[in-house]
């Protein structure tokens, strides 16, 4: 399966990238930069350094839209800084390995890359995985309506059965650009929503994080330090929840590659854009009785199978690469 990752890198975005690179059935054809955990420019700088660290400088990175559709500019939310640090990787520097080849930024805008890729591939061969604001994807679908019927999207975002994580109603990725998320989920594209309903069920513990350090590699030490920051932040902010950190974005990549990891419910989603509920994902009252079948929401996950696979694959990548 070919993948495009649309990342706001971000600790769990970095883990999602590692998982994609570690998955033999995935062909990562490009990373498009969005904003959220960090400004878009910081996110793509992180992507380039991570690709170099993981020995994959061949993967192209594309500069995306750097602000929400409802505003001329973007400011990182305080909660994002608490979870991801000011640099997006928990204030841990991404190590440079002696002799490694730098990755390069493409001159092509992210939206153009997404449009071309959907046009050039069969629908079942390409999955777009947005794990930040929906701005790039919504802009691509708006600019090229011919790709709506072909595009397949597995997105990390939203919450159907749980409260939000940045407001009582809104999940962070949807909250960054509710108008873009609303346009995306109403577009008619085939979408699987991997929201807090399932991503809060997949936890990585301190003991598992230390397994990366035990590899004795620079990449392993980096992942362990970054995860320690993320686990501290998560356990402080969510003391009622199980120990460890949530593997939000890696689960979206894993479900894109293996949909059987989650079970889904066909439900056309709407996104509230007004009032206290701004950013809430909810069943569209106008379509509730006649689901199109094009939007599915993951409601349960085989957490043990996913976390075991995540550890096995990413440890293998770290041992192999760096
Ligand atoms: C989502 O928001 C971001 O902080 C994470 O990277 C993830 O994509 C979780 O709500
Ligand atoms: Ca993210």
PDB file of N, CA and C in Angstrom, residues 159-221:
ATOM      1  N   UNK A 159     -13.630  12.517  17.969  1.00  0.00           N
ATOM      2  CA  UNK A 159     -14.063  11.686  19.089  1.00  0.00           C
ATOM      3  C   UNK A 159     -15.571  11.560  18.978  1.00  0.00           C
ATOM      4  N   UNK A 160     -16.064  10.336  18.904  1.00  0.00           N
ATOM      5  CA  UNK A 160     -17.515  10.161  18.782  1.00  0.00           C
ATOM      6  C   UNK A 160     -18.138   9.782  20.121  1.00  0.00           C
ATOM      7  N   UNK A 161     -17.456   8.925  20.868  1.00  0.00           N
ATOM      8  CA  UNK A 161     -18.045   8.384  22.102  1.00  0.00           C
ATOM      9  C   UNK A 161     -17.363   8.932  23.342  1.00  0.00           C
ATOM     10  N   UNK A 162     -16.420   9.845  23.164  1.00  0.00           N
ATOM     11  CA  UNK A 162     -15.643  10.355  24.298  1.00  0.00           C
ATOM     12  C   UNK A 162     -15.608  11.873  24.235  1.00  0.00           C
ATOM     13  N   UNK A 163     -15.254  12.500  25.362  1.00  0.00           N
ATOM     14  CA  UNK A 163     -15.042  13.950  25.296  1.00  0.00           C
ATOM     15  C   UNK A 163     -13.817  14.283  24.473  1.00  0.00           C
ATOM     16  N   UNK A 164     -13.665  15.544  24.147  1.00  0.00           N
ATOM     17  CA  UNK A 164     -12.466  15.977  23.427  1.00  0.00           C
ATOM     18  C   UNK A 164     -11.262  16.006  24.344  1.00  0.00           C
ATOM     19  N   UNK A 165     -10.107  16.323  23.748  1.00  0.00           N
ATOM     20  CA  UNK A 165      -8.910  16.438  24.583  1.00  0.00           C
ATOM     21  C   UNK A 165      -8.359  17.867  24.643  1.00  0.00           C
ATOM     22  N   UNK A 166      -8.974  18.803  23.897  1.00  0.00           N
ATOM     23  CA  UNK A 166      -8.573  20.206  24.068  1.00  0.00           C
ATOM     24  C   UNK A 166      -9.730  21.087  24.537  1.00  0.00           C
ATOM     25  N   UNK A 167     -10.957  20.647  24.300  1.00  0.00           N
ATOM     26  CA  UNK A 167     -12.139  21.251  24.926  1.00  0.00           C
ATOM     27  C   UNK A 167     -13.007  20.059  25.347  1.00  0.00           C
ATOM     28  N   UNK A 168     -14.068  20.316  26.100  1.00  0.00           N
ATOM     29  CA  UNK A 168     -14.916  19.173  26.473  1.00  0.00           C
ATOM     30  C   UNK A 168     -15.470  18.429  25.251  1.00  0.00           C
ATOM     31  N   UNK A 169     -15.428  19.076  24.067  1.00  0.00           N
ATOM     32  CA  UNK A 169     -16.021  18.468  22.876  1.00  0.00           C
ATOM     33  C   UNK A 169     -15.015  18.149  21.770  1.00  0.00           C
ATOM     34  N   UNK A 170     -13.911  18.894  21.712  1.00  0.00           N
ATOM     35  CA  UNK A 170     -13.069  18.840  20.501  1.00  0.00           C
ATOM     36  C   UNK A 170     -11.745  18.118  20.723  1.00  0.00           C
ATOM     37  N   UNK A 171     -11.422  17.286  19.768  1.00  0.00           N
ATOM     38  CA  UNK A 171     -10.096  16.639  19.704  1.00  0.00           C
ATOM     39  C   UNK A 171      -9.132  17.624  19.021  1.00  0.00           C
ATOM     40  N   UNK A 172      -7.844  17.539  19.342  1.00  0.00           N
ATOM     41  CA  UNK A 172      -6.882  18.570  18.925  1.00  0.00           C
ATOM     42  C   UNK A 172      -6.809  18.763  17.404  1.00  0.00           C
ATOM     43  N   UNK A 173      -6.723  17.697  16.638  1.00  0.00           N
ATOM     44  CA  UNK A 173      -6.534  17.874  15.192  1.00  0.00           C
ATOM     45  C   UNK A 173      -7.735  18.556  14.541  1.00  0.00           C
ATOM     46  N   UNK A 174      -8.926  18.202  15.011  1.00  0.00           N
ATOM     47  CA  UNK A 174     -10.140  18.832  14.463  1.00  0.00           C
ATOM     48  C   UNK A 174     -10.214  20.291  14.931  1.00  0.00           C
ATOM     49  N   UNK A 175      -9.807  20.517  16.201  1.00  0.00           N
ATOM     50  CA  UNK A 175      -9.879  21.866  16.766  1.00  0.00           C
ATOM     51  C   UNK A 175      -8.963  22.848  16.040  1.00  0.00           C
ATOM     52  N   UNK A 176      -7.891  22.350  15.411  1.00  0.00           N
ATOM     53  CA  UNK A 176      -6.963  23.258  14.726  1.00  0.00           C
ATOM     54  C   UNK A 176      -7.633  23.966  13.552  1.00  0.00           C
ATOM     55  N   UNK A 177      -8.517  23.242  12.844  1.00  0.00           N
ATOM     56  CA  UNK A 177      -9.177  23.837  11.678  1.00  0.00           C
ATOM     57  C   UNK A 177     -10.529  23.141  11.469  1.00  0.00           C
ATOM     58  N   UNK A 178     -11.512  23.480  12.348  1.00  0.00           N
ATOM     59  CA  UNK A 178     -12.805  22.788  12.262  1.00  0.00           C
ATOM     60  C   UNK A 178     -13.470  22.946  10.895  1.00  0.00           C
ATOM     61  N   UNK A 179     -13.294  24.120  10.258  1.00  0.00           N
ATOM     62  CA  UNK A 179     -13.934  24.325   8.944  1.00  0.00           C
ATOM     63  C   UNK A 179     -13.362  23.345   7.916  1.00  0.00           C
ATOM     64  N   UNK A 180     -12.031  23.165   7.939  1.00  0.00           N
ATOM     65  CA  UNK A 180     -11.414  22.220   6.997  1.00  0.00           C
ATOM     66  C   UNK A 180     -11.853  20.799   7.296  1.00  0.00           C
ATOM     67  N   UNK A 181     -11.917  20.434   8.578  1.00  0.00           N
ATOM     68  CA  UNK A 181     -12.360  19.074   8.932  1.00  0.00           C
ATOM     69  C   UNK A 181     -13.813  18.866   8.525  1.00  0.00           C
ATOM     70  N   UNK A 182     -14.634  19.903   8.686  1.00  0.00           N
ATOM     71  CA  UNK A 182     -16.046  19.797   8.287  1.00  0.00           C
ATOM     72  C   UNK A 182     -16.139  19.547   6.783  1.00  0.00           C
ATOM     73  N   UNK A 183     -15.351  20.308   6.011  1.00  0.00           N
ATOM     74  CA  UNK A 183     -15.378  20.128   4.550  1.00  0.00           C
ATOM     75  C   UNK A 183     -14.879  18.728   4.178  1.00  0.00           C
ATOM     76  N   UNK A 184     -13.862  18.264   4.888  1.00  0.00           N
ATOM     77  CA  UNK A 184     -13.311  16.938   4.586  1.00  0.00           C
ATOM     78  C   UNK A 184     -14.346  15.839   4.824  1.00  0.00           C
ATOM     79  N   UNK A 185     -14.959  15.828   6.011  1.00  0.00           N
ATOM     80  CA  UNK A 185     -15.861  14.711   6.323  1.00  0.00           C
ATOM     81  C   UNK A 185     -17.153  14.769   5.510  1.00  0.00           C
ATOM     82  N   UNK A 186     -17.508  15.952   4.999  1.00  0.00           N
ATOM     83  CA  UNK A 186     -18.723  16.072   4.179  1.00  0.00           C
ATOM     84  C   UNK A 186     -18.413  15.944   2.679  1.00  0.00           C
ATOM     85  N   UNK A 187     -17.156  15.724   2.335  1.00  0.00           N
ATOM     86  CA  UNK A 187     -16.748  15.818   0.926  1.00  0.00           C
ATOM     87  C   UNK A 187     -17.271  14.678   0.059  1.00  0.00           C
ATOM     88  N   UNK A 188     -17.513  13.522   0.678  1.00  0.00           N
ATOM     89  CA  UNK A 188     -17.872  12.340  -0.115  1.00  0.00           C
ATOM     90  C   UNK A 188     -16.691  11.418  -0.344  1.00  0.00           C
ATOM     91  N   UNK A 189     -15.505  11.816   0.101  1.00  0.00           N
ATOM     92  CA  UNK A 189     -14.335  10.928   0.005  1.00  0.00           C
ATOM     93  C   UNK A 189     -14.512   9.767   0.989  1.00  0.00           C
ATOM     94  N   UNK A 190     -13.806   8.667   0.700  1.00  0.00           N
ATOM     95  CA  UNK A 190     -13.870   7.503   1.608  1.00  0.00           C
ATOM     96  C   UNK A 190     -12.941   7.752   2.793  1.00  0.00           C
ATOM     97  N   UNK A 191     -13.498   7.816   3.971  1.00  0.00           N
ATOM     98  CA  UNK A 191     -12.736   8.216   5.168  1.00  0.00           C
ATOM     99  C   UNK A 191     -12.966   7.210   6.290  1.00  0.00           C
ATOM    100  N   UNK A 192     -11.878   6.820   6.953  1.00  0.00           N
ATOM    101  CA  UNK A 192     -12.001   6.096   8.225  1.00  0.00           C
ATOM    102  C   UNK A 192     -11.467   7.010   9.314  1.00  0.00           C
ATOM    103  N   UNK A 193     -12.290   7.253  10.309  1.00  0.00           N
ATOM    104  CA  UNK A 193     -11.887   8.142  11.407  1.00  0.00           C
ATOM    105  C   UNK A 193     -11.315   7.304  12.547  1.00  0.00           C
ATOM    106  N   UNK A 194     -10.046   7.572  12.817  1.00  0.00           N
ATOM    107  CA  UNK A 194      -9.373   6.922  13.951  1.00  0.00           C
ATOM    108  C   UNK A 194      -9.283   8.003  15.024  1.00  0.00           C
ATOM    109  N   UNK A 195     -10.288   8.042  15.888  1.00  0.00           N
ATOM    110  CA  UNK A 195     -10.387   9.128  16.862  1.00  0.00           C
ATOM    111  C   UNK A 195      -9.983   8.675  18.255  1.00  0.00           C
ATOM    112  N   UNK A 196     -10.253   9.550  19.224  1.00  0.00           N
ATOM    113  CA  UNK A 196      -9.901   9.240  20.616  1.00  0.00           C
ATOM    114  C   UNK A 196     -10.624   7.992  21.109  1.00  0.00           C
ATOM    115  N   UNK A 197     -11.742   7.643  20.463  1.00  0.00           N
ATOM    116  CA  UNK A 197     -12.477   6.419  20.819  1.00  0.00           C
ATOM    117  C   UNK A 197     -11.548   5.210  20.868  1.00  0.00           C
ATOM    118  N   UNK A 198     -10.609   5.168  19.936  1.00  0.00           N
ATOM    119  CA  UNK A 198      -9.691   4.021  19.886  1.00  0.00           C
ATOM    120  C   UNK A 198      -8.254   4.388  20.270  1.00  0.00           C
ATOM    121  N   UNK A 199      -7.834   5.620  19.974  1.00  0.00           N
ATOM    122  CA  UNK A 199      -6.406   5.921  20.220  1.00  0.00           C
ATOM    123  C   UNK A 199      -6.090   6.020  21.707  1.00  0.00           C
ATOM    124  N   UNK A 200      -7.108   6.293  22.533  1.00  0.00           N
ATOM    125  CA  UNK A 200      -6.845   6.319  23.983  1.00  0.00           C
ATOM    126  C   UNK A 200      -6.792   4.909  24.568  1.00  0.00           C
ATOM    127  N   UNK A 201      -7.086   3.913  23.738  1.00  0.00           N
ATOM    128  CA  UNK A 201      -7.001   2.521  24.216  1.00  0.00           C
ATOM    129  C   UNK A 201      -5.648   1.895  23.921  1.00  0.00           C
ATOM    130  N   UNK A 202      -4.798   2.604  23.172  1.00  0.00           N
ATOM    131  CA  UNK A 202      -3.492   2.014  22.818  1.00  0.00           C
ATOM    132  C   UNK A 202      -2.387   2.814  23.507  1.00  0.00           C
ATOM    133  N   UNK A 203      -1.818   2.194  24.530  1.00  0.00           N
ATOM    134  CA  UNK A 203      -0.858   2.872  25.400  1.00  0.00           C
ATOM    135  C   UNK A 203       0.512   2.236  25.283  1.00  0.00           C
ATOM    136  N   UNK A 204       1.516   3.081  25.349  1.00  0.00           N
ATOM    137  CA  UNK A 204       2.890   2.594  25.418  1.00  0.00           C
ATOM    138  C   UNK A 204       3.434   2.962  26.803  1.00  0.00           C
ATOM    139  N   UNK A 205       4.016   1.985  27.495  1.00  0.00           N
ATOM    140  CA  UNK A 205       4.432   2.183  28.891  1.00  0.00           C
ATOM    141  C   UNK A 205       5.897   2.631  28.975  1.00  0.00           C
ATOM    142  N   UNK A 206       6.297   3.064  30.172  1.00  0.00           N
ATOM    143  CA  UNK A 206       7.708   3.450  30.393  1.00  0.00           C
ATOM    144  C   UNK A 206       8.642   2.271  30.130  1.00  0.00           C
ATOM    145  N   UNK A 207       8.220   1.082  30.505  1.00  0.00           N
ATOM    146  CA  UNK A 207       9.070  -0.094  30.304  1.00  0.00           C
ATOM    147  C   UNK A 207       9.282  -0.330  28.804  1.00  0.00           C
ATOM    148  N   UNK A 208       8.217  -0.195  28.045  1.00  0.00           N
ATOM    149  CA  UNK A 208       8.352  -0.380  26.584  1.00  0.00           C
ATOM    150  C   UNK A 208       9.234   0.717  25.991  1.00  0.00           C
ATOM    151  N   UNK A 209       9.091   1.946  26.481  1.00  0.00           N
ATOM    152  CA  UNK A 209       9.923   3.045  25.962  1.00  0.00           C
ATOM    153  C   UNK A 209      11.397   2.741  26.197  1.00  0.00           C
ATOM    154  N   UNK A 210      11.706   2.159  27.338  1.00  0.00           N
ATOM    155  CA  UNK A 210      13.115   1.875  27.649  1.00  0.00           C
ATOM    156  C   UNK A 210      13.697   0.768  26.766  1.00  0.00           C
ATOM    157  N   UNK A 211      12.843  -0.029  26.144  1.00  0.00           N
ATOM    158  CA  UNK A 211      13.349  -1.057  25.212  1.00  0.00           C
ATOM    159  C   UNK A 211      14.083  -0.409  24.036  1.00  0.00           C
ATOM    160  N   UNK A 212      13.686   0.806  23.679  1.00  0.00           N
ATOM    161  CA  UNK A 212      14.394   1.500  22.577  1.00  0.00           C
ATOM    162  C   UNK A 212      15.809   1.847  23.015  1.00  0.00           C
ATOM    163  N   UNK A 213      15.958   2.329  24.276  1.00  0.00           N
ATOM    164  CA  UNK A 213      17.294   2.681  24.761  1.00  0.00           C
ATOM    165  C   UNK A 213      18.199   1.442  24.790  1.00  0.00           C
ATOM    166  N   UNK A 214      17.577   0.318  25.135  1.00  0.00           N
ATOM    167  CA  UNK A 214      18.364  -0.914  25.275  1.00  0.00           C
ATOM    168  C   UNK A 214      18.963  -1.386  23.945  1.00  0.00           C
ATOM    169  N   UNK A 215      18.519  -0.830  22.828  1.00  0.00           N
ATOM    170  CA  UNK A 215      19.131  -1.208  21.540  1.00  0.00           C
ATOM    171  C   UNK A 215      20.565  -0.666  21.428  1.00  0.00           C
ATOM    172  N   UNK A 216      20.894   0.344  22.264  1.00  0.00           N
ATOM    173  CA  UNK A 216      22.251   0.906  22.235  1.00  0.00           C
ATOM    174  C   UNK A 216      22.512   1.795  21.027  1.00  0.00           C
ATOM    175  N   UNK A 217      21.471   2.201  20.322  1.00  0.00           N
ATOM    176  CA  UNK A 217      21.642   3.038  19.125  1.00  0.00           C
ATOM    177  C   UNK A 217      21.273   4.494  19.442  1.00  0.00           C
ATOM    178  N   UNK A 218      21.747   5.409  18.577  1.00  0.00           N
ATOM    179  CA  UNK A 218      21.398   6.828  18.743  1.00  0.00           C
ATOM    180  C   UNK A 218      19.894   7.026  18.572  1.00  0.00           C
ATOM    181  N   UNK A 219      19.323   6.344  17.586  1.00  0.00           N
ATOM    182  CA  UNK A 219      17.881   6.481  17.358  1.00  0.00           C
ATOM    183  C   UNK A 219      17.091   5.922  18.534  1.00  0.00           C
ATOM    184  N   UNK A 220      17.567   4.831  19.108  1.00  0.00           N
ATOM    185  CA  UNK A 220      16.887   4.222  20.250  1.00  0.00           C
ATOM    186  C   UNK A 220      16.902   5.144  21.457  1.00  0.00           C
ATOM    187  N   UNK A 221      18.056   5.774  21.728  1.00  0.00           N
ATOM    188  CA  UNK A 221      18.157   6.703  22.866  1.00  0.00           C
ATOM    189  C   UNK A 221      17.242   7.903  22.641  1.00  0.00           C
TER     190      UNK A 221
END
